[in-house]
XYZ file of C-alpha atoms in Angstrom:
437
model
C 0.243 0.019 0.083
C 2.945 2.342 0.863
C 4.889 1.640 -2.237
C 1.382 2.424 -4.489
C 0.918 5.971 -2.348
C 4.758 6.932 -3.374
C 4.029 6.094 -6.470
C 1.254 8.445 -7.503
C 2.903 11.827 -5.281
C 5.099 12.472 -7.934
C 3.094 12.269 -10.796
C 0.191 14.365 -9.202
C 2.909 17.173 -8.416
C 4.327 16.844 -12.154
C 0.420 17.336 -13.224
C -0.045 20.413 -10.613
C 3.130 21.840 -11.819
C 1.763 22.701 -15.433
C -1.402 23.619 -15.067
C -0.403 26.118 -12.686
C 2.144 27.459 -15.014
C -0.525 27.568 -17.765
C -2.791 29.561 -15.025
C -0.033 32.240 -14.920
C 0.551 32.005 -18.010
C -3.099 32.817 -19.053
C -3.937 35.553 -16.819
C -0.787 37.307 -17.630
C -1.619 37.466 -21.438
C -4.825 38.657 -21.003
C -3.365 42.542 -20.700
C -4.614 43.279 -17.538
C -2.759 44.325 -14.925
C -4.028 43.679 -11.945
C -3.162 39.938 -10.661
C -6.732 37.440 -10.967
C -8.095 36.746 -7.603
C -6.830 32.891 -6.324
C -8.852 30.296 -7.836
C -9.778 33.330 -10.732
C -8.633 31.908 -14.222
C -9.009 34.305 -17.377
C -8.939 34.166 -21.111
C -7.771 36.243 -23.711
C -10.068 37.218 -26.693
C -7.912 36.189 -29.542
C -9.089 37.613 -32.733
C -8.132 35.396 -36.103
C -6.572 37.110 -39.339
C -6.063 36.023 -42.603
C -3.323 33.951 -43.001
C 0.352 35.744 -44.799
C 3.111 34.417 -45.858
C 5.062 31.030 -43.558
C 1.295 30.411 -42.040
C 0.105 26.793 -42.333
C -3.545 25.760 -42.461
C -4.746 22.489 -42.082
C -2.465 19.881 -42.413
C 0.414 22.072 -43.359
C 3.157 22.667 -41.417
C 3.890 25.733 -39.650
C 7.170 26.714 -37.470
C 6.305 27.211 -33.257
C 7.120 31.561 -32.912
C 7.524 32.875 -30.432
C 4.231 34.991 -29.434
C 1.641 33.358 -26.932
C -0.936 32.534 -27.053
C -0.212 31.912 -30.949
C -2.350 33.915 -33.582
C -5.136 32.211 -34.901
C -5.417 32.730 -38.826
C -8.089 31.598 -41.235
C -8.860 31.507 -44.698
C -11.709 31.410 -46.704
C -13.172 28.650 -48.204
C -13.033 27.534 -52.090
C -16.920 27.776 -53.624
C -18.251 24.662 -54.212
C -18.046 24.223 -58.233
C -20.866 22.715 -60.680
C -18.242 19.993 -61.249
C -18.347 18.635 -57.530
C -20.382 16.532 -55.212
C -20.552 16.766 -51.373
C -19.339 13.977 -49.515
C -20.892 13.269 -46.512
C -18.623 11.631 -43.657
C -19.539 8.414 -42.108
C -20.833 8.695 -38.450
C -23.693 10.219 -36.593
C -24.269 12.274 -33.615
C -22.647 15.842 -32.494
C -20.775 16.539 -35.202
C -20.179 15.443 -38.968
C -17.608 16.250 -41.293
C -17.944 16.683 -45.382
C -16.013 17.868 -48.357
C -16.377 19.257 -51.552
C -15.492 15.830 -53.910
C -14.340 16.588 -57.365
C -15.458 13.107 -58.836
C -13.185 12.754 -61.715
C -10.259 12.919 -59.708
C -11.342 11.944 -56.075
C -10.057 14.368 -54.434
C -11.469 16.358 -51.714
C -11.490 20.247 -51.317
C -13.305 22.324 -49.149
C -14.155 20.848 -45.675
C -16.909 21.556 -43.518
C -18.180 20.214 -39.753
C -21.991 20.507 -39.016
C -23.433 19.428 -35.979
C -27.236 17.567 -37.234
C -27.926 15.530 -34.123
C -31.013 14.364 -35.914
C -31.917 10.957 -37.228
C -30.920 11.646 -40.629
C -28.535 14.627 -41.123
C -30.241 17.250 -42.719
C -27.507 18.895 -44.984
C -28.120 21.094 -48.444
C -24.606 22.196 -50.616
C -24.967 24.708 -52.898
C -22.961 25.769 -55.996
C -21.208 28.994 -55.400
C -18.796 31.751 -57.377
C -17.271 33.589 -54.340
C -16.581 32.456 -50.506
C -19.525 34.645 -49.488
C -22.068 32.677 -51.171
C -23.941 30.114 -49.334
C -21.958 26.796 -49.595
C -23.552 24.562 -47.175
C -26.937 24.876 -44.731
C -27.300 22.517 -42.418
C -30.244 22.099 -39.638
C -28.541 21.179 -36.234
C -29.259 20.327 -32.689
C -26.194 21.309 -30.087
C -26.621 19.152 -27.133
C -26.353 17.774 -24.519
C -28.147 20.861 -22.613
C -29.082 18.628 -19.495
C -30.546 20.507 -16.477
C -29.095 23.417 -18.191
C -32.509 23.977 -20.744
C -33.499 22.331 -23.547
C -31.344 21.814 -26.780
C -30.939 24.517 -29.790
C -32.064 23.901 -32.416
C -30.029 26.028 -35.149
C -30.417 26.406 -38.869
C -26.451 27.621 -40.029
C -25.233 28.322 -43.909
C -21.855 28.022 -44.031
C -19.767 30.201 -46.050
C -16.716 32.356 -46.193
C -14.089 31.458 -43.292
C -16.361 29.101 -41.492
C -16.131 30.535 -38.349
C -18.948 32.828 -38.348
C -22.279 30.561 -40.063
C -25.310 32.815 -40.312
C -26.985 31.085 -38.309
C -30.980 30.928 -37.159
C -31.941 29.920 -33.598
C -35.577 28.370 -34.236
C -37.931 28.095 -31.572
C -37.604 25.359 -28.824
C -40.997 23.656 -30.430
C -39.475 23.034 -33.446
C -38.778 19.551 -34.776
C -37.284 19.296 -38.179
C -37.788 15.987 -39.920
C -34.827 14.584 -40.961
C -35.841 12.292 -43.932
C -34.392 13.089 -47.277
C -37.328 14.698 -49.279
C -38.477 16.477 -46.328
C -37.073 19.796 -46.405
C -35.712 22.255 -48.438
C -34.174 25.672 -49.686
C -36.134 27.633 -52.191
C -34.464 28.499 -55.444
C -34.027 31.853 -54.388
C -32.260 30.973 -51.359
C -34.233 32.794 -49.347
C -36.238 30.163 -47.134
C -35.431 26.597 -45.663
C -38.474 24.622 -45.576
C -39.398 21.778 -43.506
C -41.859 19.235 -42.800
C -41.850 19.146 -39.003
C -42.356 16.209 -36.644
C -43.999 18.290 -33.458
C -46.290 20.218 -35.528
C -47.441 17.569 -38.127
C -46.983 20.537 -40.752
C -44.832 22.754 -42.773
C -42.236 25.391 -40.987
C -40.596 27.869 -43.001
C -37.493 30.006 -41.925
C -36.638 33.020 -43.261
C -32.754 32.545 -43.953
C -32.282 36.438 -44.455
C -34.188 37.521 -41.590
C -32.939 34.614 -39.125
C -36.111 33.795 -37.715
C -38.787 31.567 -38.124
C -41.253 33.397 -40.858
C -44.521 30.927 -40.575
C -46.131 27.259 -40.282
C -48.799 25.536 -41.276
C -50.216 22.163 -39.371
C -51.719 19.816 -41.941
C -52.075 16.428 -40.402
C -52.167 13.732 -43.089
C -49.680 14.770 -45.359
C -46.125 15.167 -46.239
C -43.634 14.716 -45.195
C -42.371 15.873 -49.092
C -41.039 19.075 -49.842
C -40.918 19.272 -53.569
C -40.456 22.962 -54.619
C -40.790 25.042 -57.378
C -40.536 28.797 -56.319
C -41.919 29.707 -53.355
C -44.586 26.701 -54.071
C -44.535 23.160 -52.131
C -46.023 20.339 -53.414
C -46.346 17.070 -51.293
C -48.549 13.855 -50.885
C -51.671 12.863 -48.549
C -51.271 9.110 -48.873
C -54.817 8.771 -46.888
C -56.814 10.724 -49.141
C -55.119 9.946 -52.414
C -54.527 13.778 -53.107
C -51.269 15.724 -53.788
C -51.400 19.324 -51.883
C -49.830 22.257 -53.332
C -48.551 25.146 -50.186
C -47.899 28.286 -51.056
C -45.382 30.622 -49.353
C -46.026 34.427 -49.443
C -43.976 37.605 -49.494
C -43.896 37.515 -45.944
C -42.645 33.514 -45.588
C -45.976 32.309 -44.349
C -47.440 29.143 -45.910
C -50.929 28.475 -46.866
C -52.646 26.121 -48.201
C -53.895 26.848 -52.339
C -54.853 23.387 -53.631
C -55.411 19.561 -53.720
C -55.592 17.400 -56.572
C -57.262 13.833 -55.716
C -55.060 12.076 -58.575
C -53.465 9.162 -56.954
C -54.344 5.944 -57.766
C -56.362 3.939 -54.927
C -53.778 1.231 -54.234
C -50.996 4.321 -53.579
C -48.658 3.419 -51.152
C -45.992 6.288 -50.253
C -42.425 5.736 -48.453
C -39.956 7.259 -46.486
C -37.867 9.090 -48.673
C -37.998 11.075 -52.258
C -35.611 12.627 -54.601
C -36.006 15.835 -57.324
C -35.466 16.635 -60.542
C -34.352 20.180 -59.642
C -34.454 21.762 -63.692
C -37.468 19.827 -64.613
C -39.482 20.559 -61.322
C -40.443 16.407 -61.821
C -40.436 14.586 -58.377
C -39.500 10.679 -58.155
C -41.516 8.293 -55.649
C -40.953 4.867 -55.431
C -43.462 3.665 -53.102
C -42.914 1.308 -50.353
C -44.892 -1.670 -52.537
C -42.511 -0.411 -55.467
C -44.615 1.920 -57.857
C -42.306 4.409 -59.306
C -43.913 7.631 -59.908
C -42.610 11.057 -61.869
C -44.807 14.050 -60.799
C -44.275 17.010 -63.122
C -45.147 20.238 -61.160
C -43.732 22.810 -63.758
C -47.310 23.552 -64.211
C -49.070 23.353 -61.067
C -50.713 20.120 -59.506
C -51.670 17.578 -62.312
C -55.369 17.650 -63.174
C -55.539 14.240 -64.026
C -54.995 10.391 -62.695
C -51.401 9.892 -62.010
C -50.027 6.197 -62.766
C -46.808 4.540 -62.132
C -44.635 4.316 -64.825
C -43.545 0.882 -63.556
C -42.307 -1.171 -60.413
C -39.021 -1.350 -59.120
C -39.439 -4.874 -57.567
C -37.135 -7.687 -58.704
C -36.879 -10.965 -57.167
C -32.934 -11.297 -56.695
C -33.269 -8.577 -53.888
C -34.692 -5.808 -52.399
C -35.024 -1.853 -54.157
C -33.275 0.568 -51.775
C -32.160 4.514 -52.280
C -33.056 6.106 -55.625
C -32.106 9.168 -57.220
C -33.573 11.167 -60.078
C -31.346 13.066 -62.430
C -31.637 17.039 -62.418
C -33.000 16.757 -66.227
C -35.380 14.505 -65.569
C -34.405 11.769 -67.885
C -32.820 8.805 -65.579
C -33.450 6.768 -62.692
C -31.032 5.223 -60.636
C -32.417 2.524 -58.161
C -30.176 0.397 -55.723
C -30.744 -3.118 -54.645
C -29.771 -5.056 -52.203
C -28.854 -8.671 -51.696
C -32.000 -9.573 -49.930
C -35.636 -9.712 -50.007
C -35.799 -8.198 -46.670
C -36.580 -4.617 -46.666
C -33.731 -2.113 -46.699
C -34.928 -0.304 -43.387
C -34.985 -3.202 -41.657
C -31.651 -4.262 -39.742
C -31.211 -7.292 -41.506
C -31.788 -5.349 -44.979
C -28.889 -6.395 -46.449
C -25.859 -4.879 -48.957
C -26.643 -2.450 -51.862
C -25.198 -4.925 -54.868
C -26.091 -3.344 -57.683
C -27.765 -0.195 -59.038
C -29.870 -0.531 -62.020
C -30.358 2.637 -64.185
C -34.012 3.505 -65.948
C -35.530 5.615 -68.210
C -37.164 8.144 -66.691
C -40.636 8.728 -69.014
C -40.821 5.126 -69.423
C -38.980 2.924 -66.992
C -37.133 1.113 -69.690
C -33.882 -0.072 -68.304
C -30.775 1.551 -69.589
C -28.102 -0.829 -67.560
C -27.388 -3.332 -64.673
C -24.359 -1.497 -62.440
C -23.382 -4.318 -60.666
C -20.735 -4.739 -58.485
C -18.322 -6.359 -61.382
C -19.276 -4.089 -63.813
C -18.264 -0.731 -61.291
C -15.062 -2.307 -60.531
C -16.313 -2.160 -56.773
C -16.011 -4.354 -53.744
C -19.235 -2.660 -51.870
C -21.851 0.156 -52.179
C -22.034 2.727 -50.331
C -23.921 5.779 -51.782
C -24.921 7.517 -55.316
C -25.633 10.799 -56.791
C -26.028 12.459 -59.986
C -23.698 15.146 -61.256
C -25.353 18.521 -61.535
C -25.959 18.833 -65.039
C -27.312 14.810 -64.736
C -25.135 13.868 -67.143
C -23.018 11.667 -64.948
C -23.904 9.177 -62.553
C -21.182 8.961 -59.600
C -21.166 5.511 -57.309
C -18.767 5.580 -54.048
C -17.467 2.109 -52.435
C -15.154 -0.157 -51.865
C -12.454 -0.421 -54.210
C -10.757 -3.744 -55.120
C -9.083 -5.417 -52.100
C -5.040 -5.241 -51.944
C -3.371 -7.230 -49.145
C -6.631 -7.566 -47.183
C -7.244 -3.741 -47.316
C -9.788 -1.834 -50.182
C -9.804 2.127 -50.474
C -13.008 4.083 -51.178
C -13.214 4.979 -54.953
C -15.593 7.121 -56.739
C -16.691 5.458 -59.980
C -18.735 7.802 -62.987
C -20.931 6.273 -65.072
C -22.710 8.066 -68.256
C -26.236 8.587 -67.694
C -27.078 7.923 -70.980
C -25.737 4.709 -71.789
C -24.710 3.325 -68.124
C -21.136 3.001 -69.504
C -17.983 3.947 -67.034
C -16.435 7.030 -67.699
C -14.409 7.520 -64.534
C -12.692 5.581 -61.684
C -10.311 7.479 -58.666
C -9.616 6.263 -54.996
C -11.040 8.867 -52.915
C -8.371 10.842 -51.227
C -8.098 13.941 -48.660
C -11.263 13.200 -46.542
C -10.999 12.219 -42.579
C -13.941 9.797 -42.730
C -14.813 7.371 -45.065
C -17.732 8.872 -47.319
C -21.050 7.118 -46.662
C -23.182 9.648 -48.377
C -22.744 11.768 -51.747
C -25.031 14.886 -52.380
C -25.881 16.912 -55.318
C -25.340 20.173 -54.734
C -28.360 23.119 -55.530
C -27.961 25.401 -57.766
C -29.516 28.884 -56.347
C -31.124 31.555 -59.033
């Protein structure tokens, strides 16, 4: 017992000395002539500046200077290009990192770290021309708060130097629905629109005024936000209706029309995708029925019928996407007939490319065709001409590097393949950035 105590005492002393020194240094660096009271610790406010010559950022090495605390330097981000995708890192919880990614070379560029903390990360990326243009928007939850109060729900837009995002603090009662397709940013970048789990309706956030501008409870509809300008279109499954919700100049949503045009056996699903240039929505129902809904002229007046069914005996359909031009559909398939929402849903082993008008098959992209050993995610390019698939590359000495493969949307032929480099975490999701007006 004595020998253990004697070993612990020097270790405690060794830790205490640097800690005390750190407190003294911190007090001195504050610039306050008066010595702090016993037990009081003060922290200096360190401004950040644009890096000059000899300053290293990120992974770049930099010599340690003689100024303490060291100056904080931050650079402006490179805006996301129309030829890039967003690569969301693998993970869940308080922080998720993502990068702008050149899908042809596989090289990652600007990195963002957001704090979704929601079931599915709510992340939107935007093509920009300058660093000050919106680059990434995320609905975030900052927690834990515990006895200090409720969590902080925010909608944050990252641009510029990333240390000063434009942040909208949402009301405590806001609960952003997080499934893909349940929230959107209007094409002019003015509003963030989402279905809300607590409201059972639509909530609108004015991104410029930095406040909630309106909300509308609509029980039995949603949770999809297909946006054409300031017009929102969605589904009311029980009544077999499509619904239109208009957002006025003050950001207030109002139900303006309904059309009972869905078939009697219509079945909805959890997620949907959107063809931005064609103003068309893709909905693959839970029963496999594939709908492409055209909202370019408002609500359809004629009955809507599926263009086909995605069901196959070989495996279950999983994720899906439609390109921005509304000409091609891609649907993932697992190696199991169990629904992919199940914990035993199997692995994605192929992607089938279809014509978006007739559902005629264009090409089957299995692992061998893609040159991959696993599929993580897929997304179409901004111009809709290429489908990119990210996954595990061929194994080399028991290890495989993440690889991104480009496929012609028109023919299904492979046009590029590159190892993904420059990311911190493995890529779990590819997102197509939005072009704002």
